[in-house]
């Protein structure tokens, strides 16, 4: 469903992504790991259409359609979802109004009429239980005054409501205690279906104990330097990133 | 006070006086006639405030008089009923509605209306006849013509307005609605003056709606003095929704006695030029004032809110929150001043002005000021001028909400912080709706009020 071909991208004229290739199929869970500054978040930003990411070369295909010309909302309507690393607080926009607006845009896109208020509230209740988010939170403004863990749960709650085909979880584990991590992972696993896919971006292996990936990719200096199965994550947990970095630098030197 | 006669070029403003001082305005009422002489003299000296006046730096009201208009001193003969030309479109709002048309109280009956509990409502001129001791004891106590040319002009020209008296201990269950209408075949200037008196332990809410019912170039200036007695509570909501040829000037003076609470909400949705002066004196200990403002301007509209809060007693609290969104080439100004007098210890005073500019051509001038002469006080002020939060915008879009709608949600949220402070629920709902329509560009000036616009 997602094919990234030789993707190069810059931010403020600084090269960040230097030739990414990635293929994601329905039903798969991919983990993208790597040290800080390797370009993980930039990759996610490029897929969802952040305007400050300037794509200089390569393609992002989603069901064979080039995404790069589409606005962020068009990408969202086509089923791409980003769970933000730092969800923004939006005082004055209530969770209910926000979600209803998002749901109805999605329904409009599919050619369906707006959801009835009672159906909408019923769906909200159902999904709240699924991701274990405190009921009181959804009566507040979007993320306003939420704790770090609540914000992340709220991301997964939105994911549950919108049922994306491709979900990208950007450092969803950062700032979470073990209980919150379990809840979030449980939510993500419950949403897993044969026809949707998940990309988990993380620095640490611990989230991958709960969301088990089919593939693990290591991103370093804007390139995927190693791909493997879930066991690669365990290797990284045990040995850190240094051995891979070294291997990569050596291979570069060797090729010179 | 020594007043130095300034040598100024002949004001274009004196044209008003030439037309005014022809005897037509005299013998209205002894009290009004008496103050007129001083007011005229002061006005000749001061003129209408222009750019040189620091308080009017961003709104040169004087310039408006470069075009001809007719000062209106007597009500025109009217052959219609208010219900025929105007219907308030806040259907769920159960208010006691009164109308001032072209500056004159509009009522079938001559005498003041007496409501349960001894509340009196009517025209100012009638109040001076019917309850002279009460009205004269308060009239002109808060405004002066020595240094304010606009007040001087008002006092020289206004011959009527609105009057309301709420006796001690009276808690009014319904809000009073004052509808200021302007309607004429000519470009007229309207001046009206109003007096609102709340005794001790009283409670009242006043909704003021300013509307122009025909498309002429009008200038309207309403001056209102509000006295709020000990332990009393008052909520004043002002709604301005007028066309682009309308100049709406407002001078609101409020004096608060011990432990009184006043809340003002000034909502400006449309208007060619709007200037709102709010002057609050916290006279008694423990008085509390909340001043909120919201303005949404576009095209070449201009709005200027000037707020002055005078902490004249210890242990008082004041809070100002003014927010605005300016689109196209709209311009705005906010001039807020908090004065804490030497003996006003334990004062708590806060002021915030936040603005969003939607284009590069929109402009906002904001000038928060604190003048503090007491040492044991807690005062803060702050102002921001910026754009919509790009991060928030992206967040909404990333959930499939179109950019236009996402912007609307954010602007609505921005405005919400002020609207939620309107404590009359049906009014809050209605203003939410009006603001939503306004942001979507679906709110024509004078909306559904124009029942017989073409008659």
XYZ file of C-alpha atoms in Angstrom:
711
model
C 0.000 0.000 0.000
C 2.905 2.348 0.726
C 5.939 2.461 -1.500
C 8.709 4.910 -0.789
C 11.281 5.107 -3.574
C 14.670 6.778 -3.223
C 13.221 9.566 -1.091
C 15.401 12.621 -0.550
C 14.113 15.489 1.551
C 15.449 18.612 3.180
C 14.367 20.966 5.925
C 15.638 24.540 5.736
C 17.951 23.495 2.922
C 19.552 20.862 5.089
C 19.499 17.323 3.691
C 17.743 15.042 6.128
C 16.526 12.069 4.099
C 19.064 10.740 1.642
C 17.468 7.949 -0.302
C 14.828 6.026 1.647
C 13.275 2.897 0.202
C 10.425 1.239 2.001
C 7.568 -1.061 1.064
C 4.603 -1.596 3.398
C 1.793 -4.065 2.657
C -1.632 -4.388 4.229
C -1.620 -6.310 7.492
C 2.007 -5.529 8.278
C 3.605 -3.789 11.223
C 6.879 -2.050 10.475
C 9.156 -0.573 13.112
C 11.507 2.232 12.207
C 14.256 2.612 14.754
C 17.341 4.727 14.905
C 19.323 7.158 17.001
C 18.173 10.750 17.528
C 18.533 12.946 14.493
C 18.567 10.093 12.021
C 15.475 11.394 10.186
C 12.681 9.220 11.632
C 10.257 12.058 12.309
C 11.112 13.733 9.011
C 10.110 10.563 7.225
C 6.763 10.563 9.012
C 6.326 14.276 8.252
C 7.018 13.695 4.584
C 4.351 11.008 4.391
C 1.654 13.144 6.056
C 2.551 16.282 4.119
C 4.202 18.780 6.438
C 4.985 21.773 4.267
C 8.367 22.466 5.819
C 9.677 19.150 4.519
C 10.927 19.758 1.011
C 11.062 16.628 -1.108
C 13.920 16.989 -3.567
C 13.955 13.559 -5.126
C 12.071 10.273 -5.157
C 8.455 9.261 -4.666
C 5.928 8.378 -1.999
C 3.281 6.144 -3.523
C 0.137 5.168 -1.659
C -1.953 2.589 -3.455
C 0.105 3.530 -6.544
C -0.876 7.207 -6.238
C 1.804 9.853 -5.753
C 1.078 11.475 -2.393
C 3.413 14.417 -2.681
C 0.993 16.650 -4.549
C -1.824 16.084 -2.033
C -2.729 18.334 0.898
C -2.481 16.912 4.422
C -6.270 16.664 4.660
C -6.511 14.745 1.370
C -3.937 12.277 2.636
C -5.887 11.919 5.882
C -9.110 11.318 3.992
C -7.383 8.602 1.984
C -6.662 6.807 5.249
C -3.264 8.006 6.449
C -2.990 8.825 10.121
C -0.139 10.217 12.184
C -0.006 9.791 15.918
C 1.970 12.909 16.815
C 5.117 12.841 18.890
C 4.045 16.135 20.483
C 0.263 16.496 20.143
C -0.627 20.172 20.147
C -3.028 21.737 22.635
C -5.910 23.604 21.012
C -7.767 25.626 23.648
C -11.357 26.381 22.756
C -11.791 23.542 20.263
C -13.694 20.839 22.098
C -12.785 17.196 21.536
C -16.364 16.508 20.498
C -16.501 19.293 17.887
C -13.082 18.375 16.594
C -13.835 14.689 16.207
C -17.247 15.285 14.760
C -15.735 17.639 12.170
C -13.086 15.042 11.303
C -15.579 12.153 11.143
C -18.000 14.092 8.994
C -15.304 15.202 6.562
C -14.368 11.560 6.211
C -17.959 10.522 5.618
C -18.442 13.303 3.112
C -15.354 12.085 1.289
C -16.874 8.623 1.108
C -20.144 10.096 -0.099
C -22.007 9.469 3.140
C -24.157 11.927 5.071
C -23.202 13.304 8.480
C -23.462 10.982 11.461
C -26.398 11.442 13.789
C -25.412 12.913 17.160
C -26.557 9.796 18.996
C -24.580 7.450 16.733
C -21.571 9.679 17.100
C -21.722 9.684 20.888
C -22.245 5.939 20.925
C -19.180 5.424 18.758
C -17.175 7.723 20.998
C -18.152 5.735 24.076
C -17.231 2.480 22.405
C -13.805 3.697 21.275
C -13.068 5.334 24.605
C -13.421 1.998 26.296
C -11.250 0.373 23.678
C -8.277 2.662 24.264
C -8.913 3.244 27.957
C -9.112 7.019 27.807
C -10.722 8.854 30.707
C -14.235 9.933 29.790
C -13.765 13.388 31.302
C -10.956 14.146 28.855
C -13.198 14.016 25.830
C -15.332 16.775 27.319
C -12.378 19.130 27.322
C -10.604 21.130 24.652
C -8.257 19.180 22.379
C -5.268 18.092 24.493
C -5.628 21.114 26.738
C -4.098 20.382 30.107
C -3.684 16.681 29.246
C -0.692 14.888 30.764
C 1.903 13.406 28.424
C 0.315 9.970 28.724
C -3.196 11.316 28.204
C -2.108 13.065 25.040
C -0.731 9.838 23.618
C -3.855 7.934 24.575
C -5.848 10.656 22.885
C -3.900 10.084 19.681
C -4.788 6.399 19.738
C -8.373 7.292 20.569
C -8.542 9.463 17.442
C -6.997 6.613 15.485
C -9.729 4.323 16.796
C -12.397 6.789 15.729
C -11.005 7.422 12.262
C -9.927 3.829 11.490
C -7.049 4.667 9.142
C -5.559 2.259 6.618
C -2.036 3.370 7.363
C -1.161 4.550 10.853
C 2.203 6.058 11.683
C 2.984 6.179 15.372
C 5.731 8.712 15.940
C 7.519 8.027 19.253
C 4.217 7.100 20.826
C 6.115 5.498 23.692
C 8.113 8.556 24.690
C 7.121 9.924 28.059
C 4.866 6.997 28.907
C 5.066 4.921 32.059
C 4.729 1.187 31.688
C 0.981 1.111 32.402
C 0.211 3.820 29.873
C 2.462 2.067 27.385
C 0.520 -1.168 27.833
C -2.816 0.605 27.407
C -1.670 2.387 24.268
C -0.238 -0.820 22.800
C -3.404 -2.713 23.639
C -5.400 -0.091 21.767
C -3.144 -0.276 18.734
C -3.287 -4.091 18.680
C -7.058 -4.071 18.988
C -7.268 -1.864 15.906
C -5.104 -4.159 13.829
C -6.876 -5.621 10.790
C -5.733 -7.614 7.759
C -6.264 -4.618 5.477
C -4.484 -1.934 7.476
C -0.860 -1.366 8.298
C 1.120 0.336 11.034
C 4.498 2.028 11.064
C 5.915 2.352 14.560
C 8.670 4.913 14.930
C 10.632 4.474 18.098
C 13.989 5.018 19.647
C 13.673 2.168 22.103
C 12.790 -1.419 21.772
C 10.433 -1.531 24.759
C 7.266 -0.568 22.828
C 8.000 -3.448 20.453
C 7.464 -5.898 23.317
C 3.816 -4.895 23.125
C 3.366 -4.021 19.477
C 5.215 -6.821 17.754
C 6.601 -5.760 14.371
C 6.905 -7.931 11.293
C 9.841 -5.862 10.060
C 12.395 -3.652 11.745
C 14.339 -0.971 9.862
C 17.212 1.025 11.217
C 17.449 4.586 10.028
C 20.780 6.360 10.297
C 21.915 9.587 8.674
C 18.860 9.680 6.447
C 19.139 6.136 5.118
C 17.815 2.736 6.078
C 21.050 0.964 6.895
C 19.599 -2.316 8.067
C 16.312 -4.153 7.806
C 15.304 -7.368 9.472
C 12.674 -9.177 11.491
C 11.629 -8.455 15.059
C 14.841 -10.032 16.362
C 16.774 -7.026 15.032
C 15.070 -4.937 17.700
C 16.347 -7.265 20.407
C 19.875 -7.002 19.029
C 19.613 -3.224 19.191
C 18.306 -3.350 22.743
C 21.222 -5.482 23.771
C 24.035 -3.896 21.814
C 22.842 -0.360 21.089
C 23.258 1.377 17.765
C 27.050 1.727 17.733
C 27.822 -1.599 16.087
C 25.447 -0.781 13.235
C 26.813 2.708 12.827
C 30.317 1.273 12.678
C 29.302 -1.383 10.200
C 27.698 1.305 8.060
C 30.645 3.713 8.186
C 33.009 0.832 7.353
C 30.903 -0.194 4.393
C 31.029 3.374 3.123
C 34.798 3.494 3.544
C 35.097 0.108 1.941
C 33.149 1.213 -1.059
C 35.360 4.248 -1.586
C -8.573 73.585 36.847
C -6.894 76.103 34.586
C -7.805 75.652 30.989
C -5.446 77.143 28.470
C -7.143 78.208 25.295
C -5.168 76.576 22.556
C -4.646 78.321 19.277
C -5.950 75.873 16.788
C -6.936 76.255 13.185
C -10.663 76.525 12.767
C -12.054 73.077 13.333
C -14.141 71.642 10.587
C -16.098 70.574 13.653
C -17.411 74.089 14.119
C -19.641 73.435 11.156
C -21.664 71.291 13.488
C -22.056 74.203 15.825
C -23.034 76.620 13.091
C -25.833 74.311 12.205
C -26.533 73.503 15.780
C -26.607 76.865 17.513
C -29.507 78.257 15.566
C -31.927 77.996 18.408
C -33.483 74.750 17.341
C -31.865 72.854 20.165
C -32.790 75.205 22.972
C -35.451 74.870 25.632
C -35.365 71.132 25.693
C -35.136 70.760 29.434
C -33.742 73.228 32.017
C -31.065 70.781 33.223
C -29.961 69.802 29.744
C -30.053 73.396 28.561
C -27.908 74.513 31.497
C -25.020 72.135 30.766
C -25.200 72.857 27.078
C -23.585 76.292 27.386
C -20.420 74.933 29.048
C -20.352 71.942 26.769
C -20.520 74.142 23.687
C -17.682 76.295 24.938
C -15.559 73.260 25.727
C -16.342 71.702 22.411
C -15.292 74.839 20.556
C -11.967 74.627 22.340
C -11.437 70.888 22.059
C -13.039 69.910 18.795
C -13.560 66.291 17.994
C -10.504 64.212 18.872
C -8.091 63.760 16.017
C -4.723 62.094 15.554
C -2.831 64.617 17.661
C -4.710 63.517 20.735
C -2.752 60.576 22.161
C -5.922 58.743 23.154
C -7.168 59.027 19.590
C -3.885 58.378 17.894
C -5.175 55.427 15.931
C -8.687 56.679 15.334
C -8.947 60.175 13.985
C -12.606 60.713 14.756
C -12.273 64.364 13.672
C -11.683 63.381 10.076
C -15.143 61.949 9.868
C -16.618 65.402 10.004
C -15.055 66.388 6.737
C -18.188 65.216 5.063
C -21.519 66.908 5.486
C -24.163 65.487 7.755
C -27.175 66.729 9.625
C -27.189 66.944 13.397
C -30.532 65.746 14.654
C -31.933 67.643 17.605
C -35.590 66.753 17.564
C -37.102 63.438 16.719
C -38.512 63.355 13.233
C -42.187 62.799 12.955
C -42.661 59.081 12.997
C -45.508 57.297 11.416
C -44.480 53.752 12.182
C -44.174 51.457 15.110
C -40.851 49.956 16.187
C -42.201 46.449 15.670
C -42.775 47.362 12.035
C -39.158 48.230 11.331
C -37.231 46.115 13.735
C -37.430 42.726 15.337
C -34.620 41.405 17.466
C -33.411 38.098 16.089
C -32.531 36.548 19.397
C -35.784 34.638 19.633
C -34.953 32.599 22.693
C -33.907 35.641 24.623
C -36.628 36.773 26.936
C -35.860 40.426 27.600
C -37.613 43.645 28.418
C -37.002 45.472 25.178
C -36.685 49.230 24.787
C -35.751 51.277 21.783
C -33.870 54.495 21.214
C -34.433 55.723 17.656
C -32.012 58.295 16.290
C -31.074 59.158 19.855
C -34.623 59.581 21.173
C -36.399 57.189 23.466
C -39.120 55.548 21.466
C -42.175 54.640 23.415
C -45.883 54.973 22.992
C -46.501 56.051 26.537
C -45.082 59.272 27.852
C -44.289 58.284 31.407
C -41.519 56.009 32.656
C -42.475 52.388 32.755
C -42.690 51.062 36.287
C -41.708 47.429 36.578
C -42.200 45.128 39.575
C -39.997 46.042 42.534
C -39.987 49.738 41.692
C -37.725 49.498 38.672
C -38.125 52.508 36.380
C -37.281 52.449 32.703
C -37.830 55.080 30.053
C -36.386 58.081 28.281
C -33.845 60.329 29.937
C -35.770 63.498 29.196
C -38.862 62.022 30.777
C -36.842 60.898 33.809
C -35.621 64.458 34.335
C -39.255 65.576 34.396
C -40.682 62.733 36.405
C -37.938 61.891 38.907
C -35.788 65.038 38.772
C -34.095 64.610 42.141
C -32.932 61.123 41.349
C -31.838 61.800 37.802
C -30.128 65.101 38.520
C -28.229 63.621 41.451
C -26.414 61.288 39.088
C -26.428 62.918 35.692
C -22.989 64.021 34.445
C -21.218 62.815 37.583
C -18.870 60.534 35.685
C -18.138 62.339 32.473
C -16.719 65.797 32.026
C -16.345 68.142 29.131
C -13.073 69.728 30.258
C -10.772 67.438 28.321
C -12.975 65.194 26.232
C -14.283 66.793 23.067
C -16.525 63.863 22.299
C -18.246 64.133 25.675
C -18.561 67.886 25.133
C -20.210 67.367 21.759
C -22.543 64.788 23.236
C -23.612 67.041 26.041
C -24.084 69.921 23.639
C -26.245 67.973 21.253
C -27.917 65.055 23.022
C -31.380 65.800 24.226
C -32.587 62.340 25.152
C -31.561 58.763 25.690
C -32.260 55.842 27.962
C -32.917 55.834 31.686
C -33.071 52.933 34.098
C -33.310 52.837 37.856
C -33.120 49.678 39.955
C -33.905 50.315 43.640
C -32.062 48.810 46.609
C -32.441 45.068 46.995
C -34.114 44.532 43.638
C -32.864 41.527 41.698
C -34.195 41.657 38.157
C -34.892 38.243 36.699
C -35.032 39.378 33.065
C -32.335 41.251 31.189
C -33.213 44.666 29.857
C -32.500 45.119 26.187
C -31.748 48.524 24.773
C -31.863 48.700 20.994
C -30.219 51.784 19.518
C -31.610 52.255 16.040
C -30.564 54.759 13.434
C -32.802 55.294 10.430
C -33.132 58.353 8.271
C -33.164 59.540 4.671
C -30.194 61.813 5.265
C -26.679 61.360 6.622
C -27.398 62.246 10.212
C -25.364 62.540 13.359
C -27.006 61.028 16.382
C -26.043 61.877 19.940
C -27.764 60.316 22.907
C -27.026 60.101 26.580
C -28.193 57.518 29.049
C -28.268 57.008 32.755
C -28.389 53.705 34.608
C -28.615 53.624 38.390
C -28.466 50.515 40.551
C -29.038 50.915 44.269
C -27.537 48.652 46.942
C -27.856 44.848 46.801
C -29.432 45.061 43.379
C -28.855 43.012 40.285
C -29.490 43.703 36.621
C -28.374 42.767 33.154
C -28.407 45.091 30.198
C -28.021 44.117 26.564
C -27.268 46.993 24.208
C -27.651 46.408 20.483
C -26.577 49.053 17.990
C -28.170 48.840 14.566
C -28.418 51.083 11.544
C -31.606 50.436 9.598
C -30.835 52.347 6.441
C -27.701 52.708 4.386
C -26.879 56.374 4.895
C -23.560 57.467 6.321
C -24.429 57.819 9.950
C -22.451 58.904 12.952
C -23.855 57.737 16.235
C -22.462 58.495 19.645
C -24.011 57.087 22.745
C -22.821 58.187 26.136
C -23.927 56.165 29.110
C -23.246 56.635 32.773
C -23.750 53.612 35.005
C -23.804 53.752 38.796
C -23.566 50.472 40.628
C -24.298 50.584 44.334
C -22.862 48.590 47.212
C -23.054 44.783 46.822
C -24.796 45.121 43.495
C -24.092 43.198 40.331
C -24.460 44.351 36.761
C -23.761 42.692 33.438
C -23.624 44.811 30.299
C -23.333 43.220 26.872
C -22.900 45.454 23.874
C -23.446 44.055 20.408
C -22.322 46.084 17.406
C -23.407 44.817 14.006
C -23.555 47.624 11.517
C -22.831 48.467 7.925
C -19.608 49.863 6.523
C -20.834 53.457 6.295
C -21.636 53.531 9.970
C -19.508 55.291 12.540
C -20.391 54.003 15.967
C -18.886 55.860 18.898
C -19.578 54.785 22.424
C -18.614 56.284 25.749
C -19.469 54.097 28.691
C -18.706 55.342 32.194
C -19.147 53.053 35.171
C -18.755 53.794 38.854
C -18.693 50.919 41.291
C -19.284 51.122 45.014
C -18.122 48.753 47.712
C -18.226 45.029 46.860
C -20.057 45.586 43.613
C -19.433 43.419 40.570
C -19.655 44.542 36.969
C -18.986 42.598 33.831
C -18.974 44.149 30.376
C -18.801 42.277 27.076
C -18.292 44.355 23.972
C -18.847 42.333 20.815
C -18.104 44.122 17.543
C -19.110 42.106 14.484
C -19.410 44.748 11.788
C -19.100 48.503 11.442
C -17.292 51.037 9.300
C -15.648 52.716 12.220
C -16.128 51.716 15.820
C -14.663 53.491 18.791
C -15.564 52.244 22.248
C -14.493 54.163 25.301
C -14.906 52.327 28.559
C -14.135 54.193 31.736
C -14.443 52.329 35.028
C -13.962 53.806 38.479
C -13.655 51.339 41.315
C -14.784 53.692 44.030
C -15.531 51.337 46.908
C -13.400 48.656 48.532
C -13.747 45.133 47.222
C -15.297 46.136 43.916
C -14.721 43.791 41.011
C -14.741 44.610 37.318
C -14.460 42.252 34.372
C -14.166 43.846 30.946
C -14.277 41.588 27.913
C -14.153 42.511 24.271
C -14.250 40.685 20.957
C -13.953 42.234 17.531
C -14.057 40.585 14.112
C -13.334 43.083 11.366
C -12.706 42.804 7.659
C -12.461 44.925 4.487
C -11.553 48.464 5.525
C -13.379 48.395 8.815
C -11.771 49.973 11.825
C -12.265 49.244 15.496
C -10.697 50.927 18.485
C -11.288 49.938 22.093
C -10.041 52.308 24.720
C -10.341 51.072 28.275
C -9.464 52.948 31.413
C -9.792 51.277 34.793
C -9.285 53.525 37.779
C -8.499 51.713 41.035
C -9.548 54.392 43.494
C -10.035 52.102 46.509
C -8.108 49.245 48.140
C -8.886 45.533 47.696
C -10.427 45.890 44.268
C -10.072 43.495 41.377
C -10.133 44.206 37.670
C -9.578 42.036 34.645
C -9.591 42.977 30.980
C -9.547 40.540 28.103
C -9.886 41.934 24.589
C -9.443 39.724 21.555
C -9.694 40.498 17.896
C -9.421 38.990 14.442
C -8.609 41.361 11.576
C -8.994 40.290 7.957
C -8.372 42.022 4.604
C -7.275 45.606 5.231
C -9.073 46.019 8.528
C -7.362 48.014 11.223
C -7.713 47.916 14.955
C -6.444 49.504 18.105
C -6.513 48.671 21.764
C -5.547 51.186 24.354
C -5.881 49.870 27.857
C -4.842 51.691 30.948
C -4.944 50.618 34.553
C -4.459 53.329 37.129
C -3.799 52.291 40.730
C -4.072 55.253 43.066
C -1.703 55.597 46.060
C -4.114 54.302 48.702
C -5.484 51.490 46.509
C -3.421 48.803 48.240
C -4.048 45.101 47.636
C -5.233 45.884 44.148
C -5.340 43.025 41.696
C -5.477 44.190 38.110
C -4.959 42.225 34.937
C -5.092 43.083 31.298
C -4.649 40.990 28.174
C -5.099 41.913 24.530
C -4.661 39.195 21.892
C -4.999 39.746 18.183
C -4.875 37.656 15.051
C -4.080 39.204 11.707
C -5.246 37.094 8.785
C -3.520 39.087 6.045
C -0.383 41.168 5.606
C -2.521 44.251 5.106
C -4.485 44.051 8.324
C -3.031 46.164 11.084
C -3.331 46.285 14.840
C -1.971 48.810 17.303
C -2.039 47.793 20.908
C -0.975 49.843 23.869
C -1.317 48.288 27.306
C -0.424 50.658 30.123
C -0.061 50.372 33.868
C 0.226 53.381 36.114
C 0.739 52.264 39.680
C 1.151 54.479 42.717
C 0.494 51.898 45.423
C 3.182 49.415 46.476
C 1.241 46.358 47.568
C -0.477 45.355 44.356
C -0.585 42.545 41.861
C -0.849 43.790 38.288
C -0.009 42.238 34.956
C -0.583 43.166 31.377
C 0.253 41.666 28.052
C -0.515 41.931 24.387
C 0.072 39.716 21.380
C -0.392 40.234 17.671
C 0.081 37.127 15.569
C -1.272 34.644 13.115
C -3.198 31.447 13.646
C -1.200 28.689 15.318
C 0.321 26.779 12.392
C 0.922 23.667 14.511
C -2.713 23.535 15.541
C -3.784 24.120 11.973
C -1.705 21.205 10.743
C -2.986 18.985 13.518
C -6.588 19.592 12.462
C -5.784 19.136 8.780
C -3.954 15.902 9.477
C -7.276 14.538 10.736
C -8.946 15.286 7.419
C -10.433 18.672 8.256
C -10.102 21.026 5.293
C -7.866 24.002 5.729
C -10.700 26.520 5.500
C -12.765 24.701 8.114
C -9.688 24.187 10.307
C -9.045 27.931 10.237
C -12.656 28.524 11.183
C -12.395 26.127 14.116
C -9.298 27.912 15.368
C -10.767 31.378 15.010
C -13.922 30.259 16.685
C -11.838 28.848 19.520
C -9.974 32.128 19.764
C -13.240 34.014 20.094
C -14.698 31.471 22.487
C -12.546 32.676 25.365
C -14.474 35.949 25.345
C -17.918 34.615 24.423
C -17.961 32.107 27.269
C -17.836 35.077 29.641
C -21.321 36.160 28.610
C -23.325 34.800 31.469
C -26.816 35.054 29.980
C -27.013 31.599 28.404
C -29.398 32.192 25.480
C -27.426 35.301 24.606
C -24.168 33.412 24.776
C -25.576 30.754 22.435
C -26.850 33.395 20.054
C -23.556 35.257 19.999
C -21.725 31.976 19.430
C -23.948 31.483 16.413
C -23.476 35.053 15.164
C -19.705 34.796 15.527
C -19.692 31.483 13.706
C -21.675 33.013 10.843
C -19.517 36.094 10.882
C -16.356 34.021 10.575
C -17.848 32.113 7.668
C -18.715 35.409 5.991
C -22.410 34.563 6.189
C -23.494 37.406 8.408
C -24.770 40.402 6.496
C -24.860 43.646 8.378
C -28.096 44.087 10.277
C -28.959 40.491 9.569
C -32.638 39.785 9.988
C -33.424 43.022 11.733
C -34.378 44.638 8.451
C -38.003 43.739 8.439
C -39.031 46.612 6.232
C -35.745 47.823 4.955
C -37.204 49.068 1.681
C -40.262 50.813 3.019
